[in-house]
Amino acid sequence: MAAISEHPSWPDPNPNPNPNSAPDPPSFLSPLDDEHRPQSPEQSVQDDGGDGDDGTDRGGLDNQPFIESPNPSPNPSLYAVPTPSALTLLHLSFNQDHGCFAAGTDRGFRIYNCDPFREIFRRDFDEGGIGVVEMLFRCNILALVGGGSRPHYPPSKVMIWDDHQSRCIGELSFRSEVRAVRLRRDRIIVVLDHKIFVYNFADLKLVHQIETVPNPKGLCAVSQQQGSLVLVCPGGQKGQVRVEHYGARKTKFIMAHDSRIACFALSQDGQLIATASTKGTLIRVFSTADGTLLQEVRRGADRAEIHSLAFSANMQWLVVSSDKGTVHVFSLKVNLGSTGSEKARSSPEPNSQGVHSIPSFFKGVLPKYFHSEWSVAQFRLHEGSQYIVAFGHQKNTIVILGMDGSFYRCEYDPVAGGEMKQLECYNFLKTEEAF
């Protein structure tokens, strides 16, 4: 049984009606007004989610000062390798529209804007680290999980943080370590090693739980389009993904790969899923509605660990990062309105050797490698480092975040392809402009 401490109700945490719009950076973390702020006393609720103690743990944060930049610099210093005295970075993640990102450190967490790049605010705690920071677009509600060698909160608890009040307003406790948290305006999704729990955001009531294969990476993705909830997670078998269509009340299983699933991404509207296996050579794009394989692209010939996948807002491009140090951008040619036989497209990419460059006689003889679809554009990084990627709000741009503290913004040519142009490069952990 899970112990849930919460306010009996709170309003929609993000009143922005358009999740795909790019909000103006100064409006970040718009507070909930006093009229909608919960005033009822807290109550403890028991459900089937896990095990833990009752009562909201405030963690001694009520009197922590709000640390804010008096003059955020729009032009931070150029990127440099973090010094040994730098913070230890524990977590990196984009918000739902990729306009901001959150960093969890061994001393707290920080929130940044992507374009223009700047630190928005930070919370530094006297002791302990934050291993998960999940934003909800640009509102003042965040989900925090303790992490690192000295976690600030137990790693088995999800703390609902209201930055307008500068304190936690609720918590979800479990028997095992929380691997990931995903937020929507109407749902909180908590990922454990073998289970996923889905809660209503309004009242923290458990509405669904899912059994998965071992999931130490916390793989899970949810759609963000209002009115339809699609959740994707590992299935019950190796290489399988499970798609939950909550609006249609149906479950779809897709055998995506022969090897274990290493990474996947869901489009904003929940129609497309891109998957990669532990082999890391091929990326496959499926329809979530019927599980049809729509397109297959090749990252490379040698094995790699895929760290991140992301669709563009118009679902015409896919970006991939791996431990090989190269970020790839692929052109997508899927047509969700066509029949299954027409959906699998195999046109060649610009500057690549595609299917049509090989005589049809050889297609059944030569290895699949020789008629694969390759990336349109690439950007080279340090091999062995971990990076996550997303499409920027500016046309044909990519944002890259590194666990070494690096921030890159690059531009790709959708026609000519080739090497991307670096537009910006910063170290977001530098403290020279510290508050």
Short mmCIF file of C-alpha atoms in Angstrom, two decimals:
data_model
loop_
_atom_site.label_atom_id
_atom_site.label_comp_id
_atom_site.label_asym_id
_atom_site.label_seq_id
_atom_site.Cartn_x
_atom_site.Cartn_y
_atom_site.Cartn_z
CA MET A 1 0.00 0.00 0.00
CA ALA A 2 1.26 3.49 -0.86
CA ALA A 3 1.11 6.33 1.61
CA ILE A 4 -0.06 9.51 -0.07
CA SER A 5 0.03 12.82 1.73
CA GLU A 6 -1.67 15.65 -0.07
CA HIS A 7 -4.02 18.57 -0.13
CA PRO A 8 -7.52 17.31 -0.88
CA SER A 9 -7.64 19.31 -4.10
CA TRP A 10 -5.76 21.84 -6.15
CA PRO A 11 -6.48 23.56 -9.47
CA ASP A 12 -5.14 22.88 -12.94
CA PRO A 13 -1.42 23.51 -12.36
CA ASN A 14 -0.90 25.05 -15.80
CA PRO A 15 -3.66 27.25 -17.17
CA ASN A 16 -1.92 27.66 -20.55
CA PRO A 17 -4.45 26.21 -23.04
CA ASN A 18 -1.87 25.53 -25.74
CA PRO A 19 0.89 23.11 -24.66
CA ASN A 20 2.66 23.36 -28.01
CA SER A 21 3.05 27.13 -27.96
CA ALA A 22 6.38 28.65 -27.03
CA PRO A 23 5.72 30.80 -23.96
CA ASP A 24 7.52 34.05 -23.42
CA PRO A 25 10.51 33.32 -21.10
CA PRO A 26 9.70 36.02 -18.51
CA SER A 27 6.37 34.29 -17.81
CA PHE A 28 8.16 31.24 -16.45
CA LEU A 29 6.74 29.70 -13.28
CA SER A 30 3.56 31.75 -13.24
CA PRO A 31 2.19 31.35 -9.71
CA LEU A 32 -1.22 30.01 -8.81
CA ASP A 33 -3.34 32.85 -7.47
CA ASP A 34 -4.50 32.86 -3.85
CA GLU A 35 -8.09 32.24 -4.83
CA HIS A 36 -7.18 28.83 -6.27
CA ARG A 37 -4.53 27.89 -3.74
CA PRO A 38 -5.56 24.98 -1.49
CA GLN A 39 -6.64 26.15 1.95
CA SER A 40 -8.01 22.87 3.34
CA PRO A 41 -6.05 20.96 5.97
CA GLU A 42 -3.97 18.05 4.68
CA GLN A 43 -5.24 14.50 4.76
CA SER A 44 -3.61 11.09 4.35
CA VAL A 45 -4.96 8.68 1.77
CA GLN A 46 -4.17 4.98 1.49
CA ASP A 47 -4.32 3.20 -1.89
CA ASP A 48 -2.82 0.23 -3.70
CA GLY A 49 0.22 2.01 -5.04
CA GLY A 50 2.99 0.88 -2.68
CA ASP A 51 4.10 1.39 0.91
CA GLY A 52 5.22 4.32 3.01
CA ASP A 53 4.44 6.52 6.00
CA ASP A 54 1.53 8.93 6.15
CA GLY A 55 1.71 12.70 6.51
CA THR A 56 3.36 15.27 4.30
CA ASP A 57 7.07 15.53 4.93
CA ARG A 58 7.97 19.19 4.58
CA GLY A 59 11.67 18.38 4.67
CA GLY A 60 12.45 21.56 6.63
CA LEU A 61 12.08 23.68 3.48
CA ASP A 62 9.35 26.09 4.55
CA ASN A 63 11.84 28.74 5.64
CA GLN A 64 14.37 28.29 2.84
CA PRO A 65 15.00 31.61 1.06
CA PHE A 66 13.98 31.93 -2.59
CA ILE A 67 17.18 32.38 -4.57
CA GLU A 68 16.63 34.43 -7.69
CA SER A 69 18.91 36.24 -10.08
CA PRO A 70 18.60 40.01 -9.78
CA ASN A 71 19.83 40.37 -13.37
CA PRO A 72 19.89 37.13 -15.37
CA SER A 73 22.57 37.38 -18.02
CA PRO A 74 21.36 36.69 -21.58
CA ASN A 75 24.95 36.10 -22.70
CA PRO A 76 26.62 33.62 -20.35
CA SER A 77 30.27 32.79 -20.74
CA LEU A 78 31.34 30.27 -23.31
CA TYR A 79 31.47 26.59 -22.53
CA ALA A 80 34.41 25.23 -20.56
CA VAL A 81 34.98 21.84 -19.04
CA PRO A 82 33.66 21.83 -15.45
CA THR A 83 36.36 22.07 -12.79
CA PRO A 84 36.64 19.49 -10.00
CA SER A 85 34.94 21.98 -7.67
CA ALA A 86 31.85 22.11 -9.88
CA LEU A 87 28.55 20.62 -8.83
CA THR A 88 27.83 16.98 -9.44
CA LEU A 89 25.08 16.72 -12.01
CA LEU A 90 22.58 13.96 -11.22
CA HIS A 91 19.73 14.59 -13.64
CA LEU A 92 18.84 16.42 -16.84
CA SER A 93 15.46 16.69 -18.53
CA PHE A 94 13.52 18.99 -20.84
CA ASN A 95 10.07 20.25 -20.01
CA GLN A 96 7.15 19.11 -22.14
CA ASP A 97 7.54 21.67 -24.95
CA HIS A 98 11.37 21.61 -24.88
CA GLY A 99 11.51 25.32 -24.13
CA CYS A 100 13.17 24.81 -20.73
CA PHE A 101 15.26 22.20 -18.99
CA ALA A 102 15.86 21.13 -15.40
CA ALA A 103 19.09 20.01 -13.76
CA GLY A 104 19.25 18.05 -10.53
CA THR A 105 22.52 18.31 -8.61
CA ASP A 106 24.05 17.06 -5.38
CA ARG A 107 22.97 20.38 -3.80
CA GLY A 108 19.50 21.01 -5.24
CA PHE A 109 18.07 21.83 -8.65
CA ARG A 110 18.16 24.54 -11.30
CA ILE A 111 15.80 25.59 -14.10
CA TYR A 112 17.00 27.05 -17.41
CA ASN A 113 15.47 28.61 -20.49
CA CYS A 114 16.67 27.24 -23.83
CA ASP A 115 16.19 30.16 -26.23
CA PRO A 116 17.55 32.56 -25.24
CA PHE A 117 19.73 30.46 -22.98
CA ARG A 118 19.74 31.65 -19.37
CA GLU A 119 19.34 30.32 -15.87
CA ILE A 120 15.86 31.13 -14.61
CA PHE A 121 16.21 30.17 -10.95
CA ARG A 122 17.76 27.64 -8.61
CA ARG A 123 17.07 25.98 -5.29
CA ASP A 124 20.19 25.14 -3.30
CA PHE A 125 19.73 22.90 -0.28
CA ASP A 126 22.16 22.74 2.62
CA GLU A 127 22.38 18.96 2.44
CA GLY A 128 21.52 16.32 -0.10
CA GLY A 129 20.91 15.94 -3.81
CA ILE A 130 17.98 15.83 -6.21
CA GLY A 131 18.03 12.86 -8.58
CA VAL A 132 14.83 13.62 -10.52
CA VAL A 133 13.33 17.00 -11.44
CA GLU A 134 10.20 16.86 -13.60
CA MET A 135 8.73 20.13 -14.78
CA LEU A 136 5.13 20.79 -15.82
CA PHE A 137 5.55 23.11 -18.79
CA ARG A 138 6.38 26.48 -17.13
CA CYS A 139 4.19 26.48 -14.06
CA ASN A 140 5.26 26.53 -10.42
CA ILE A 141 4.58 22.82 -9.77
CA LEU A 142 7.50 20.37 -10.03
CA ALA A 143 8.06 16.74 -9.02
CA LEU A 144 11.27 16.04 -7.08
CA VAL A 145 12.98 12.81 -6.04
CA GLY A 146 16.10 12.66 -3.89
CA GLY A 147 19.29 11.28 -5.41
CA GLY A 148 23.05 11.04 -5.18
CA SER A 149 25.17 9.81 -2.29
CA ARG A 150 23.21 12.00 0.15
CA PRO A 151 19.67 12.39 -1.19
CA HIS A 152 17.72 15.37 0.11
CA TYR A 153 14.51 13.32 0.02
CA PRO A 154 14.18 9.53 0.19
CA PRO A 155 14.67 8.06 -3.30
CA SER A 156 11.45 6.10 -2.77
CA LYS A 157 9.32 9.26 -2.51
CA VAL A 158 7.97 11.70 -5.08
CA MET A 159 7.72 15.17 -3.59
CA ILE A 160 5.28 17.61 -5.21
CA TRP A 161 7.02 20.97 -4.95
CA ASP A 162 5.20 24.30 -5.26
CA ASP A 163 7.83 26.93 -5.93
CA HIS A 164 5.37 29.75 -5.33
CA GLN A 165 5.05 28.54 -1.72
CA SER A 166 8.69 27.37 -1.62
CA ARG A 167 7.71 24.05 -0.11
CA CYS A 168 6.36 20.59 -0.80
CA ILE A 169 2.57 20.33 -0.91
CA GLY A 170 2.32 16.54 -1.16
CA GLU A 171 4.22 13.30 -1.52
CA LEU A 172 3.85 9.78 -2.90
CA SER A 173 5.73 7.02 -1.08
CA PHE A 174 6.71 3.61 -2.50
CA ARG A 175 8.44 0.41 -1.44
CA SER A 176 11.31 0.79 -3.92
CA GLU A 177 13.34 3.53 -5.56
CA VAL A 178 11.57 5.86 -7.97
CA ARG A 179 13.24 5.71 -11.38
CA ALA A 180 11.34 8.47 -13.16
CA VAL A 181 8.34 10.78 -12.98
CA ARG A 182 6.25 12.08 -15.88
CA LEU A 183 3.74 14.91 -15.57
CA ARG A 184 0.70 16.01 -17.52
CA ARG A 185 -1.83 18.62 -16.55
CA ASP A 186 -4.17 15.85 -15.49
CA ARG A 187 -1.85 12.97 -14.49
CA ILE A 188 1.22 12.09 -12.44
CA ILE A 189 3.06 8.98 -13.63
CA VAL A 190 5.60 7.33 -11.32
CA VAL A 191 8.02 4.72 -12.68
CA LEU A 192 9.59 2.05 -10.48
CA ASP A 193 11.81 -0.90 -11.44
CA HIS A 194 8.92 -3.24 -12.25
CA LYS A 195 5.79 -1.08 -12.01
CA ILE A 196 4.29 2.15 -13.28
CA PHE A 197 1.60 4.00 -11.31
CA VAL A 198 -0.77 6.54 -12.84
CA TYR A 199 -2.45 9.10 -10.55
CA ASN A 200 -4.98 11.85 -11.07
CA PHE A 201 -3.29 15.20 -10.66
CA ALA A 202 -6.39 16.79 -9.12
CA ASP A 203 -6.74 14.46 -6.12
CA LEU A 204 -3.69 12.12 -6.26
CA LYS A 205 -5.96 9.08 -6.61
CA LEU A 206 -4.42 5.99 -8.17
CA VAL A 207 -6.17 5.23 -11.45
CA HIS A 208 -3.94 2.56 -13.02
CA GLN A 209 -0.86 0.43 -12.40
CA ILE A 210 1.21 -1.47 -14.96
CA GLU A 211 3.64 -4.37 -14.57
CA THR A 212 6.79 -4.09 -16.72
CA VAL A 213 10.02 -5.95 -17.35
CA PRO A 214 12.93 -4.63 -15.25
CA ASN A 215 13.13 -0.93 -16.06
CA PRO A 216 16.15 0.58 -14.27
CA LYS A 217 16.28 3.54 -16.70
CA GLY A 218 12.70 4.49 -15.87
CA LEU A 219 11.61 4.37 -19.51
CA CYS A 220 8.17 5.91 -19.92
CA ALA A 221 6.59 8.54 -22.17
CA VAL A 222 3.20 10.24 -22.18
CA SER A 223 1.43 12.36 -24.78
CA GLN A 224 0.81 16.01 -23.95
CA GLN A 225 -2.10 16.86 -26.22
CA GLN A 226 -5.17 17.75 -24.22
CA GLY A 227 -8.09 15.39 -24.47
CA SER A 228 -6.14 12.23 -25.26
CA LEU A 229 -3.76 10.35 -22.99
CA VAL A 230 -1.33 7.87 -24.53
CA LEU A 231 1.28 6.23 -22.31
CA VAL A 232 4.18 4.14 -23.60
CA CYS A 233 6.36 1.90 -21.44
CA PRO A 234 8.32 -1.36 -21.73
CA GLY A 235 6.10 -4.38 -22.20
CA GLY A 236 6.25 -7.73 -20.49
CA GLN A 237 8.77 -9.24 -22.92
CA LYS A 238 12.23 -8.37 -24.18
CA GLY A 239 12.04 -5.92 -27.08
CA GLN A 240 8.37 -5.14 -26.53
CA VAL A 241 6.71 -1.79 -25.89
CA ARG A 242 3.28 -1.34 -24.38
CA VAL A 243 0.96 1.44 -25.51
CA GLU A 244 -1.95 2.46 -23.31
CA HIS A 245 -4.71 4.44 -25.04
CA TYR A 246 -6.70 5.71 -22.08
CA GLY A 247 -9.29 7.55 -24.14
CA ALA A 248 -10.11 4.48 -26.22
CA ARG A 249 -9.55 2.15 -23.25
CA LYS A 250 -7.32 -0.16 -25.22
CA THR A 251 -3.81 -1.59 -24.85
CA LYS A 252 -1.47 -2.27 -27.78
CA PHE A 253 1.71 -4.36 -27.59
CA ILE A 254 4.41 -3.78 -30.22
CA MET A 255 7.34 -6.16 -30.73
CA ALA A 256 9.76 -3.42 -31.70
CA HIS A 257 13.14 -5.20 -31.48
CA ASP A 258 14.75 -8.56 -30.86
CA SER A 259 16.98 -7.05 -28.17
CA ARG A 260 15.91 -5.18 -25.03
CA ILE A 261 14.46 -1.71 -25.42
CA ALA A 262 17.08 0.94 -24.62
CA CYS A 263 15.24 4.16 -25.43
CA PHE A 264 12.03 5.47 -26.96
CA ALA A 265 10.23 8.73 -27.62
CA LEU A 266 6.59 9.62 -28.14
CA SER A 267 5.29 12.43 -30.34
CA GLN A 268 3.40 15.22 -28.57
CA ASP A 269 0.05 13.97 -29.85
CA GLY A 270 0.84 10.34 -29.05
CA GLN A 271 0.49 9.11 -32.63
CA LEU A 272 4.12 8.09 -33.23
CA ILE A 273 6.70 6.23 -31.19
CA ALA A 274 10.40 5.91 -32.04
CA THR A 275 12.28 3.00 -30.46
CA ALA A 276 15.87 1.83 -30.15
CA SER A 277 17.25 -1.41 -28.74
CA THR A 278 20.40 -2.10 -26.75
CA LYS A 279 22.13 -2.83 -30.05
CA GLY A 280 21.65 0.81 -31.02
CA THR A 281 22.09 0.51 -34.78
CA LEU A 282 18.50 0.91 -35.98
CA ILE A 283 15.74 3.32 -34.96
CA ARG A 284 12.18 2.27 -35.74
CA VAL A 285 9.09 4.47 -35.94
CA PHE A 286 5.68 2.91 -35.27
CA SER A 287 2.08 4.02 -35.26
CA THR A 288 0.80 3.78 -31.70
CA ALA A 289 -2.74 3.19 -32.95
CA ASP A 290 -2.14 -0.16 -34.64
CA GLY A 291 1.56 -0.92 -34.12
CA THR A 292 2.44 -0.62 -37.81
CA LEU A 293 6.14 -0.11 -38.57
CA LEU A 294 6.20 3.16 -40.50
CA GLN A 295 9.90 3.75 -41.03
CA GLU A 296 13.30 2.36 -40.09
CA VAL A 297 16.49 4.45 -40.05
CA ARG A 298 20.08 3.55 -39.31
CA ARG A 299 22.29 5.36 -36.82
CA GLY A 300 25.39 3.32 -37.72
CA ALA A 301 26.84 -0.13 -38.18
CA ASP A 302 28.51 -0.65 -34.80
CA ARG A 303 26.75 -1.08 -31.47
CA ALA A 304 25.94 2.04 -29.46
CA GLU A 305 23.98 3.04 -26.40
CA ILE A 306 21.16 5.34 -27.45
CA HIS A 307 20.73 8.06 -24.84
CA SER A 308 17.94 10.18 -26.30
CA LEU A 309 15.32 10.36 -29.05
CA ALA A 310 12.99 13.24 -29.89
CA PHE A 311 10.44 14.15 -32.56
CA SER A 312 10.10 17.60 -34.03
CA ALA A 313 6.81 19.39 -33.34
CA ASN A 314 5.60 18.75 -36.90
CA MET A 315 6.74 15.08 -36.75
CA GLN A 316 8.85 15.52 -39.90
CA TRP A 317 12.20 15.03 -38.16
CA LEU A 318 13.75 12.76 -35.55
CA VAL A 319 16.91 13.50 -33.55
CA VAL A 320 19.07 10.82 -31.88
CA SER A 321 22.03 10.93 -29.49
CA SER A 322 24.27 8.06 -28.41
CA ASP A 323 27.51 7.30 -26.59
CA LYS A 324 29.34 7.46 -29.92
CA GLY A 325 29.35 11.23 -29.62
CA THR A 326 27.38 12.03 -32.78
CA VAL A 327 23.91 13.57 -32.85
CA HIS A 328 21.91 12.50 -35.90
CA VAL A 329 18.87 14.14 -37.50
CA PHE A 330 16.66 11.92 -39.66
CA SER A 331 13.94 12.88 -42.09
CA LEU A 332 10.60 11.21 -41.41
CA LYS A 333 8.26 10.35 -44.29
CA VAL A 334 5.43 8.70 -42.43
CA ASN A 335 1.84 9.14 -43.54
CA LEU A 336 -0.60 8.31 -40.79
CA GLY A 337 -3.51 8.52 -43.20
CA SER A 338 -2.25 5.87 -45.63
CA THR A 339 -2.60 2.11 -45.61
CA GLY A 340 -0.17 -0.19 -43.88
CA SER A 341 1.66 -1.14 -47.08
CA GLU A 342 2.07 2.51 -48.03
CA LYS A 343 3.24 3.62 -44.60
CA ALA A 344 6.67 2.01 -44.68
CA ARG A 345 8.65 4.51 -46.71
CA SER A 346 12.21 3.96 -47.89
CA SER A 347 13.23 7.03 -49.89
CA PRO A 348 16.91 7.95 -49.66
CA GLU A 349 18.04 10.85 -47.48
CA PRO A 350 19.95 13.82 -48.89
CA ASN A 351 23.69 13.13 -48.97
CA SER A 352 23.13 9.46 -48.20
CA GLN A 353 23.07 6.14 -49.96
CA GLY A 354 19.41 5.16 -49.93
CA VAL A 355 17.37 2.30 -51.27
CA HIS A 356 16.99 3.72 -54.77
CA SER A 357 20.76 4.03 -55.26
CA ILE A 358 21.07 0.23 -55.39
CA PRO A 359 19.77 -1.86 -58.32
CA SER A 360 16.74 -3.90 -57.34
CA PHE A 361 18.55 -7.12 -58.31
CA PHE A 362 20.97 -6.70 -55.41
CA LYS A 363 18.44 -5.77 -52.74
CA GLY A 364 17.82 -9.38 -51.80
CA VAL A 365 21.53 -10.23 -51.86
CA LEU A 366 23.34 -7.33 -50.18
CA PRO A 367 23.08 -6.91 -46.41
CA LYS A 368 20.35 -4.62 -45.15
CA TYR A 369 23.08 -2.18 -44.14
CA PHE A 370 23.67 -1.13 -47.76
CA HIS A 371 20.13 0.03 -48.42
CA SER A 372 19.42 1.65 -45.06
CA GLU A 373 18.17 5.17 -44.52
CA TRP A 374 20.87 7.35 -43.02
CA SER A 375 20.77 10.64 -41.17
CA VAL A 376 20.42 13.94 -43.01
CA ALA A 377 22.55 15.98 -40.59
CA GLN A 378 25.11 15.28 -37.87
CA PHE A 379 26.86 17.08 -35.02
CA ARG A 380 30.03 15.71 -33.38
CA LEU A 381 30.49 15.67 -29.61
CA HIS A 382 32.80 13.95 -27.13
CA GLU A 383 32.48 10.18 -27.43
CA GLY A 384 31.50 8.42 -24.22
CA SER A 385 29.64 11.35 -22.67
CA GLN A 386 25.88 11.31 -22.17
CA TYR A 387 23.72 13.84 -24.00
CA ILE A 388 19.98 14.39 -24.34
CA VAL A 389 18.51 16.15 -27.35
CA ALA A 390 15.40 18.02 -28.50
CA PHE A 391 14.30 20.29 -31.32
CA GLY A 392 14.54 24.00 -30.61
CA HIS A 393 11.72 26.50 -31.03
CA GLN A 394 13.64 28.20 -33.84
CA LYS A 395 13.25 26.51 -37.22
CA ASN A 396 15.75 23.71 -38.00
CA THR A 397 17.55 23.95 -34.66
CA ILE A 398 18.61 21.30 -32.15
CA VAL A 399 19.28 21.72 -28.42
CA ILE A 400 21.82 19.37 -26.85
CA LEU A 401 22.39 18.98 -23.10
CA GLY A 402 25.37 17.09 -21.68
CA MET A 403 25.88 15.48 -18.32
CA ASP A 404 29.22 17.31 -18.33
CA GLY A 405 27.29 20.59 -18.02
CA SER A 406 27.41 21.51 -21.68
CA PHE A 407 24.64 23.28 -23.60
CA TYR A 408 24.69 23.39 -27.40
CA ARG A 409 22.28 24.91 -29.86
CA CYS A 410 22.85 23.89 -33.46
CA GLU A 411 21.25 24.48 -36.84
CA TYR A 412 20.85 21.89 -39.58
CA ASP A 413 20.20 22.34 -43.30
CA PRO A 414 17.12 20.25 -44.16
CA VAL A 415 18.05 20.16 -47.88
CA ALA A 416 21.83 19.99 -48.10
CA GLY A 417 22.26 18.09 -44.83
CA GLY A 418 25.78 17.39 -43.60
CA GLU A 419 27.45 18.82 -40.52
CA MET A 420 25.28 21.05 -38.36
CA LYS A 421 26.29 24.63 -37.60
CA GLN A 422 26.98 25.38 -33.94
CA LEU A 423 25.09 28.48 -32.82
CA GLU A 424 25.75 28.49 -29.07
CA CYS A 425 27.86 26.59 -26.56
CA TYR A 426 27.81 27.17 -22.79
CA ASN A 427 28.57 25.46 -19.51
CA PHE A 428 25.35 25.81 -17.55
CA LEU A 429 26.97 24.69 -14.27
CA LYS A 430 29.49 27.52 -14.14
CA THR A 431 29.00 29.62 -11.04
CA GLU A 432 30.87 32.79 -11.99
CA GLU A 433 27.55 34.55 -12.47
CA ALA A 434 26.26 32.81 -9.35
CA PHE A 435 23.60 34.50 -7.29
#
